[in-house]
Amino acid sequence: MNVGILYSRIRRDEKLLLNELRERDHEITKIDVRKHQFNVHDPPAVFDDVDVVLDRCLSTSRSLYVTRFCEAYGIPVVNGPETAETCADKVKNSLALASAGVPTPNTDVAFTTEAALESIENFGYPCVLKPVMGSWGRLMAKLESRSAAEAILEHKETLGHYEHKVFYIQEFVAKPDRDIRVVAVDGEPIAAMARASEHWLTNAAKGAETQVFEPDEEALELVERASDAVGGGLLGIDLMETEEGYTVHEVNHTVEFKALNEVVDVDVPAAVADWLETQAAAEVTA
Amino acid sequence: MANDSTITAEDPLTGDEIEVPADVEVGEIIDSPVSGAELEVVSTDPVELEEAPELEEDWGE
């Protein structure tokens, strides 16, 4: 098959995938989204021969728009624009999970600092303030006191992009010093790891230590339901352990897997390539 | 000196010769061992590097 890769940066993750696909003798069409124009009627010529497109855009806005264009052009793209849209925005992500009955941290959204402060006081301290867009633990705030909350809200209102004036306030989940990342395809786990840190943020991008995690039945079920809730695809599903069981705090749609690949025995890029092959085959028979 | 799995290229920020993996490809991001900067491979024959764009707010997974 001919796999189109949407990108603007080739990270280690993309390199692993490219190598795997080339080893299988698939053709690769690298599509640097910075170099093309996306017309509302006609696709760029670079899409001419692709069987399936894999979105690996690092930029959320590029990912959202180009996957939407692919869909409009009738070019199969994974993940699709609906999944991307739901996962890229923490509000839509939380709503999708909550609507599907998937346990997820209790969350308020408020549009003014006064309303946000009221939410924060209702949640009590600590609670968490997150940007609605963003990754790698950036601009996350654990609020320990009213004075800290007031200061951060003022900073966001004064200095932030308009998206920072959508205040996403979440209960603080008293998890063990780790969270769980499961990479799954259409709800079927490829592999999972725990990310441990003494810091409250346990993102691998923040330097958390990673180790293999074997999901139990409850985790497997939640992964499947969370995947369905956001529209399926190749996803990174993040869970936290609580005394009442797991809670799913986020689903990622352009999932990074290099850290996972280093700690598990599973060949993650090979499993992703297997799934891509099934996606392309499904398009041929559809 | 570069070994079999690496080749040399010029760090565009410092002018130093740096080693990069021999299998680099266009679009790949390299951390310069000299300047510490992120460099983007813009050509592979020969390997040419440019300073990679700054991290933007909506970048991530």
Short mmCIF file of C-alpha atoms in Angstrom, two decimals:
data_model
loop_
_atom_site.label_atom_id
_atom_site.label_comp_id
_atom_site.label_asym_id
_atom_site.label_seq_id
_atom_site.Cartn_x
_atom_site.Cartn_y
_atom_site.Cartn_z
CA MET A 1 0.00 0.00 0.00
CA ASN A 2 0.95 3.62 -0.31
CA VAL A 3 0.81 5.37 3.05
CA GLY A 4 0.66 9.14 3.14
CA ILE A 5 2.23 10.57 6.29
CA LEU A 6 1.06 14.04 7.27
CA TYR A 7 3.81 15.76 9.22
CA SER A 8 5.86 18.84 9.75
CA ARG A 9 8.47 17.26 12.00
CA ILE A 10 9.85 13.75 11.87
CA ARG A 11 10.24 12.74 15.50
CA ARG A 12 11.61 9.44 16.73
CA ASP A 13 8.02 8.10 16.67
CA GLU A 14 7.59 8.88 12.96
CA LYS A 15 11.03 7.49 12.17
CA LEU A 16 10.13 4.18 13.83
CA LEU A 17 6.93 3.99 11.82
CA LEU A 18 8.57 4.96 8.53
CA ASN A 19 11.26 2.32 9.01
CA GLU A 20 8.67 -0.33 9.83
CA LEU A 21 6.50 0.49 6.82
CA ARG A 22 9.49 0.57 4.47
CA GLU A 23 10.71 -2.78 5.78
CA ARG A 24 7.32 -4.16 4.75
CA ASP A 25 7.84 -2.72 1.27
CA HIS A 26 5.02 -0.25 1.53
CA GLU A 27 5.35 2.93 -0.43
CA ILE A 28 5.56 6.08 1.65
CA THR A 29 4.38 9.49 0.56
CA LYS A 30 5.70 12.03 3.02
CA ILE A 31 3.39 15.03 3.08
CA ASP A 32 4.95 18.03 4.79
CA VAL A 33 1.82 20.06 5.43
CA ARG A 34 3.84 23.30 5.49
CA LYS A 35 4.56 22.93 1.80
CA HIS A 36 1.10 22.47 0.33
CA GLN A 37 -2.10 24.38 -0.25
CA PHE A 38 -5.35 22.70 0.62
CA ASN A 39 -8.03 23.80 -1.80
CA VAL A 40 -11.68 23.42 -0.85
CA HIS A 41 -12.40 21.56 -4.10
CA ASP A 42 -9.26 19.80 -5.26
CA PRO A 43 -6.68 17.90 -3.23
CA PRO A 44 -2.98 18.68 -3.67
CA ALA A 45 -1.38 16.35 -6.22
CA VAL A 46 0.71 14.77 -3.48
CA PHE A 47 -2.38 12.81 -2.39
CA ASP A 48 -2.87 11.26 -5.85
CA ASP A 49 -1.57 7.76 -5.16
CA VAL A 50 -2.07 7.30 -1.44
CA ASP A 51 -4.26 4.47 -0.16
CA VAL A 52 -4.47 5.71 3.39
CA VAL A 53 -3.21 8.81 5.15
CA LEU A 54 -1.77 8.77 8.67
CA ASP A 55 -1.96 12.06 10.53
CA ARG A 56 1.25 12.70 12.44
CA CYS A 57 0.98 16.48 12.56
CA LEU A 58 2.55 17.84 15.70
CA SER A 59 0.46 20.98 15.52
CA THR A 60 -3.12 20.55 16.68
CA SER A 61 -4.54 23.15 14.30
CA ARG A 62 -2.79 21.59 11.30
CA SER A 63 -4.01 18.17 12.37
CA LEU A 64 -7.60 19.34 12.71
CA TYR A 65 -7.73 21.11 9.37
CA VAL A 66 -5.78 18.70 7.19
CA THR A 67 -7.68 15.64 8.42
CA ARG A 68 -10.89 17.54 7.66
CA PHE A 69 -9.60 18.24 4.14
CA CYS A 70 -8.71 14.57 3.68
CA GLU A 71 -12.22 13.58 4.64
CA ALA A 72 -13.69 16.13 2.22
CA TYR A 73 -11.45 14.81 -0.56
CA GLY A 74 -12.63 11.27 0.17
CA ILE A 75 -9.14 10.16 1.18
CA PRO A 76 -9.10 7.68 4.09
CA VAL A 77 -7.32 9.28 7.03
CA VAL A 78 -6.45 7.98 10.48
CA ASN A 79 -7.28 9.28 12.87
CA GLY A 80 -10.32 10.91 11.35
CA PRO A 81 -11.25 14.55 11.91
CA GLU A 82 -14.03 13.79 14.41
CA THR A 83 -11.67 11.84 16.63
CA ALA A 84 -9.04 14.56 16.28
CA GLU A 85 -11.52 17.26 17.17
CA THR A 86 -12.76 15.43 20.24
CA CYS A 87 -9.30 14.57 21.51
CA ALA A 88 -7.58 17.86 20.74
CA ASP A 89 -9.87 19.86 22.98
CA LYS A 90 -9.97 18.94 26.67
CA VAL A 91 -13.54 20.18 26.99
CA LYS A 92 -14.80 18.00 24.14
CA ASN A 93 -12.66 15.13 25.42
CA SER A 94 -14.14 15.33 28.92
CA LEU A 95 -17.67 15.71 27.59
CA ALA A 96 -17.29 12.67 25.33
CA LEU A 97 -15.99 10.54 28.19
CA ALA A 98 -18.63 11.74 30.65
CA SER A 99 -21.44 11.31 28.11
CA ALA A 100 -20.33 7.73 27.49
CA GLY A 101 -20.34 7.02 31.22
CA VAL A 102 -16.57 6.54 31.33
CA PRO A 103 -15.21 7.53 34.75
CA THR A 104 -13.38 10.83 34.30
CA PRO A 105 -12.32 13.51 36.78
CA ASN A 106 -15.05 15.95 37.68
CA THR A 107 -14.59 19.11 35.63
CA ASP A 108 -16.07 22.59 35.36
CA VAL A 109 -15.65 25.06 32.52
CA ALA A 110 -16.04 28.77 33.22
CA PHE A 111 -15.56 31.83 31.04
CA THR A 112 -14.69 34.58 33.50
CA THR A 113 -12.20 34.71 36.33
CA GLU A 114 -15.04 35.33 38.80
CA ALA A 115 -16.94 32.23 37.69
CA ALA A 116 -13.69 30.23 37.58
CA LEU A 117 -12.80 31.25 41.12
CA GLU A 118 -16.20 30.09 42.29
CA SER A 119 -15.60 26.69 40.70
CA ILE A 120 -12.17 26.47 42.26
CA GLU A 121 -13.55 27.28 45.71
CA ASN A 122 -16.27 24.67 45.22
CA PHE A 123 -13.73 22.00 44.28
CA GLY A 124 -11.51 23.06 47.18
CA TYR A 125 -7.74 22.94 47.32
CA PRO A 126 -5.83 21.48 45.67
CA CYS A 127 -7.57 21.48 42.33
CA VAL A 128 -6.25 21.71 38.81
CA LEU A 129 -6.45 24.35 36.10
CA LYS A 130 -5.61 23.20 32.58
CA PRO A 131 -5.48 24.84 29.17
CA VAL A 132 -8.17 23.47 26.86
CA MET A 133 -5.54 22.82 24.18
CA GLY A 134 -2.08 21.59 24.95
CA SER A 135 0.11 18.63 25.64
CA TRP A 136 3.13 17.38 27.49
CA GLY A 137 1.89 18.84 30.77
CA ARG A 138 2.42 22.42 29.66
CA LEU A 139 0.67 25.27 31.47
CA MET A 140 -0.99 22.94 33.96
CA ALA A 141 -1.51 24.45 37.38
CA LYS A 142 -2.13 22.68 40.67
CA LEU A 143 -3.90 25.29 42.78
CA GLU A 144 -3.10 25.01 46.47
CA SER A 145 -4.67 28.21 47.77
CA ARG A 146 -7.07 30.99 46.89
CA SER A 147 -4.25 33.50 46.50
CA ALA A 148 -2.47 31.21 44.02
CA ALA A 149 -5.73 30.71 42.15
CA GLU A 150 -6.34 34.44 41.91
CA ALA A 151 -2.83 35.06 40.64
CA ILE A 152 -2.94 32.36 37.97
CA LEU A 153 -6.38 33.37 36.77
CA GLU A 154 -5.22 36.96 36.43
CA HIS A 155 -2.13 35.89 34.52
CA LYS A 156 -4.18 33.75 32.15
CA GLU A 157 -6.68 36.50 31.55
CA THR A 158 -4.05 39.17 31.00
CA LEU A 159 -1.31 37.30 29.19
CA GLY A 160 -3.00 34.32 27.60
CA HIS A 161 -4.30 33.61 24.15
CA TYR A 162 -8.12 33.75 24.03
CA GLU A 163 -8.25 29.99 24.55
CA HIS A 164 -6.76 30.59 28.00
CA LYS A 165 -9.87 32.53 28.90
CA VAL A 166 -11.81 29.29 28.73
CA PHE A 167 -11.08 28.08 32.25
CA TYR A 168 -11.01 24.30 32.55
CA ILE A 169 -11.06 23.42 36.22
CA GLN A 170 -10.74 19.88 37.43
CA GLU A 171 -10.80 18.05 40.72
CA PHE A 172 -7.36 16.95 41.91
CA VAL A 173 -7.15 13.16 41.72
CA ALA A 174 -5.13 11.77 44.59
CA LYS A 175 -3.51 9.05 42.52
CA PRO A 176 -0.39 7.09 43.42
CA ASP A 177 2.75 8.75 42.03
CA ARG A 178 2.02 7.43 38.58
CA ASP A 179 -0.49 7.31 35.80
CA ILE A 180 -1.11 4.77 33.05
CA ARG A 181 -0.72 5.23 29.29
CA VAL A 182 -2.34 2.65 27.05
CA VAL A 183 -1.76 2.80 23.31
CA ALA A 184 -4.69 1.16 21.59
CA VAL A 185 -6.12 0.68 18.12
CA ASP A 186 -9.90 0.89 17.99
CA GLY A 187 -10.02 0.06 21.66
CA GLU A 188 -7.67 -2.92 21.45
CA PRO A 189 -4.52 -2.27 23.53
CA ILE A 190 -1.15 -2.62 21.81
CA ALA A 191 0.81 -2.04 25.00
CA ALA A 192 0.71 -0.05 28.21
CA MET A 193 3.09 1.60 30.63
CA ALA A 194 3.03 3.33 33.96
CA ARG A 195 4.66 6.73 34.17
CA ALA A 196 5.96 7.41 37.66
CA SER A 197 7.20 10.63 39.16
CA GLU A 198 7.30 12.34 42.53
CA HIS A 199 5.98 15.41 40.71
CA TRP A 200 2.19 15.62 40.40
CA LEU A 201 2.60 15.69 36.63
CA THR A 202 3.64 12.25 35.41
CA ASN A 203 4.03 12.91 31.69
CA ALA A 204 6.89 11.10 29.98
CA ALA A 205 7.66 14.50 28.41
CA LYS A 206 8.25 15.79 31.95
CA GLY A 207 10.81 13.08 32.61
CA ALA A 208 8.63 10.55 34.43
CA GLU A 209 10.07 7.06 34.83
CA THR A 210 8.35 4.49 32.69
CA GLN A 211 7.69 0.81 33.33
CA VAL A 212 5.58 -1.93 31.81
CA PHE A 213 1.96 -2.05 32.93
CA GLU A 214 -0.37 -4.98 32.38
CA PRO A 215 -3.95 -3.69 32.16
CA ASP A 216 -6.47 -5.69 34.18
CA GLU A 217 -10.04 -6.40 33.05
CA GLU A 218 -11.35 -3.10 34.38
CA ALA A 219 -8.66 -1.11 32.55
CA LEU A 220 -9.21 -3.06 29.33
CA GLU A 221 -12.92 -2.35 29.44
CA LEU A 222 -12.38 1.35 30.08
CA VAL A 223 -9.85 1.61 27.24
CA GLU A 224 -12.40 0.14 24.86
CA ARG A 225 -15.17 2.43 26.07
CA ALA A 226 -12.97 5.52 26.05
CA SER A 227 -11.83 4.73 22.51
CA ASP A 228 -15.44 4.34 21.36
CA ALA A 229 -16.39 7.57 23.12
CA VAL A 230 -13.97 9.63 21.02
CA GLY A 231 -14.58 7.84 17.72
CA GLY A 232 -11.86 5.18 17.76
CA GLY A 233 -8.55 5.02 15.94
CA LEU A 234 -4.92 4.93 17.04
CA LEU A 235 -5.07 6.48 20.48
CA GLY A 236 -3.16 7.07 23.67
CA ILE A 237 -5.53 6.60 26.58
CA ASP A 238 -4.43 7.98 29.94
CA LEU A 239 -5.80 6.52 33.15
CA MET A 240 -5.24 7.23 36.80
CA GLU A 241 -5.73 4.80 39.65
CA THR A 242 -8.03 5.88 42.47
CA GLU A 243 -9.48 4.10 45.48
CA GLU A 244 -12.72 3.66 43.53
CA GLY A 245 -11.02 2.27 40.44
CA TYR A 246 -9.62 3.87 37.31
CA THR A 247 -10.49 7.25 35.97
CA VAL A 248 -9.74 8.22 32.38
CA HIS A 249 -8.46 11.77 32.25
CA GLU A 250 -7.48 12.09 28.61
CA VAL A 251 -7.38 10.44 25.20
CA ASN A 252 -4.68 11.54 22.74
CA HIS A 253 -5.15 11.33 18.99
CA THR A 254 -1.61 11.75 17.59
CA VAL A 255 -0.10 9.51 20.18
CA GLU A 256 3.64 9.37 20.82
CA PHE A 257 4.89 5.86 21.53
CA LYS A 258 8.68 5.97 21.56
CA ALA A 259 8.84 5.87 25.36
CA LEU A 260 6.37 2.98 25.41
CA ASN A 261 8.30 1.12 22.73
CA GLU A 262 11.43 1.30 24.87
CA VAL A 263 9.88 -0.32 27.93
CA VAL A 264 7.63 -3.06 26.55
CA ASP A 265 8.46 -6.27 24.70
CA VAL A 266 5.78 -5.53 22.12
CA ASP A 267 7.04 -4.02 18.87
CA VAL A 268 4.77 -0.97 18.94
CA PRO A 269 5.53 0.42 15.46
CA ALA A 270 4.97 -3.07 14.01
CA ALA A 271 1.59 -3.30 15.74
CA VAL A 272 0.67 0.15 14.41
CA ALA A 273 1.72 -0.91 10.91
CA ASP A 274 -0.40 -4.08 11.24
CA TRP A 275 -3.40 -1.95 12.09
CA LEU A 276 -2.72 0.50 9.25
CA GLU A 277 -2.67 -2.43 6.85
CA THR A 278 -6.10 -3.49 8.07
CA GLN A 279 -7.37 0.08 7.65
CA ALA A 280 -6.14 0.24 4.06
CA ALA A 281 -7.57 -3.21 3.32
CA ALA A 282 -10.93 -2.17 4.76
CA GLU A 283 -10.98 0.83 2.43
CA VAL A 284 -10.28 -1.38 -0.59
CA THR A 285 -13.17 -3.71 0.23
CA ALA A 286 -15.55 -0.91 1.31
CA MET B 1 35.28 11.26 13.34
CA ALA B 2 32.06 9.85 11.97
CA ASN B 3 31.56 6.09 12.11
CA ASP B 4 29.61 3.96 9.59
CA SER B 5 26.24 4.82 11.06
CA THR B 6 26.84 8.53 11.18
CA ILE B 7 27.79 11.23 8.73
CA THR B 8 28.83 14.80 9.26
CA ALA B 9 26.88 17.95 8.56
CA GLU B 10 27.30 21.60 9.43
CA ASP B 11 25.51 23.08 12.42
CA PRO B 12 23.92 26.16 10.82
CA LEU B 13 24.08 28.07 14.09
CA THR B 14 27.73 27.54 14.95
CA GLY B 15 29.35 26.41 11.71
CA ASP B 16 30.74 23.33 13.50
CA GLU B 17 30.81 19.93 11.86
CA ILE B 18 28.45 17.65 13.76
CA GLU B 19 27.66 13.97 13.46
CA VAL B 20 24.17 12.97 12.43
CA PRO B 21 22.75 9.47 11.87
CA ALA B 22 23.47 8.24 8.34
CA ASP B 23 19.80 7.42 7.79
CA VAL B 24 18.42 10.90 8.53
CA GLU B 25 15.55 12.01 6.38
CA VAL B 26 14.01 15.26 5.34
CA GLY B 27 11.89 16.70 8.12
CA GLU B 28 13.76 14.87 10.86
CA ILE B 29 14.71 16.82 13.96
CA ILE B 30 18.27 16.54 15.27
CA ASP B 31 19.56 17.87 18.58
CA SER B 32 22.84 19.64 17.92
CA PRO B 33 25.53 18.32 20.26
CA VAL B 34 27.31 21.66 19.90
CA SER B 35 24.65 24.32 20.28
CA GLY B 36 21.96 22.16 21.89
CA ALA B 37 19.50 23.61 19.39
CA GLU B 38 16.91 21.57 17.55
CA LEU B 39 17.87 21.36 13.90
CA GLU B 40 15.69 20.25 11.01
CA VAL B 41 17.04 18.18 8.15
CA VAL B 42 16.04 20.08 4.99
CA SER B 43 18.05 18.03 2.50
CA THR B 44 19.80 14.67 2.62
CA ASP B 45 22.11 14.77 -0.38
CA PRO B 46 24.14 16.39 1.01
CA VAL B 47 22.70 16.69 4.51
CA GLU B 48 21.70 20.27 5.17
CA LEU B 49 20.35 21.49 8.45
CA GLU B 50 18.36 24.54 9.48
CA GLU B 51 17.30 25.77 12.87
CA ALA B 52 13.97 24.04 13.62
CA PRO B 53 10.89 26.19 14.24
CA GLU B 54 10.28 27.23 17.84
CA LEU B 55 7.89 25.09 19.85
CA GLU B 56 4.38 26.44 19.39
CA GLU B 57 1.55 26.44 21.84
CA ASP B 58 -0.61 23.95 19.96
CA TRP B 59 2.13 21.37 19.46
CA GLY B 60 1.81 18.05 21.18
CA GLU B 61 0.18 14.68 20.93
#
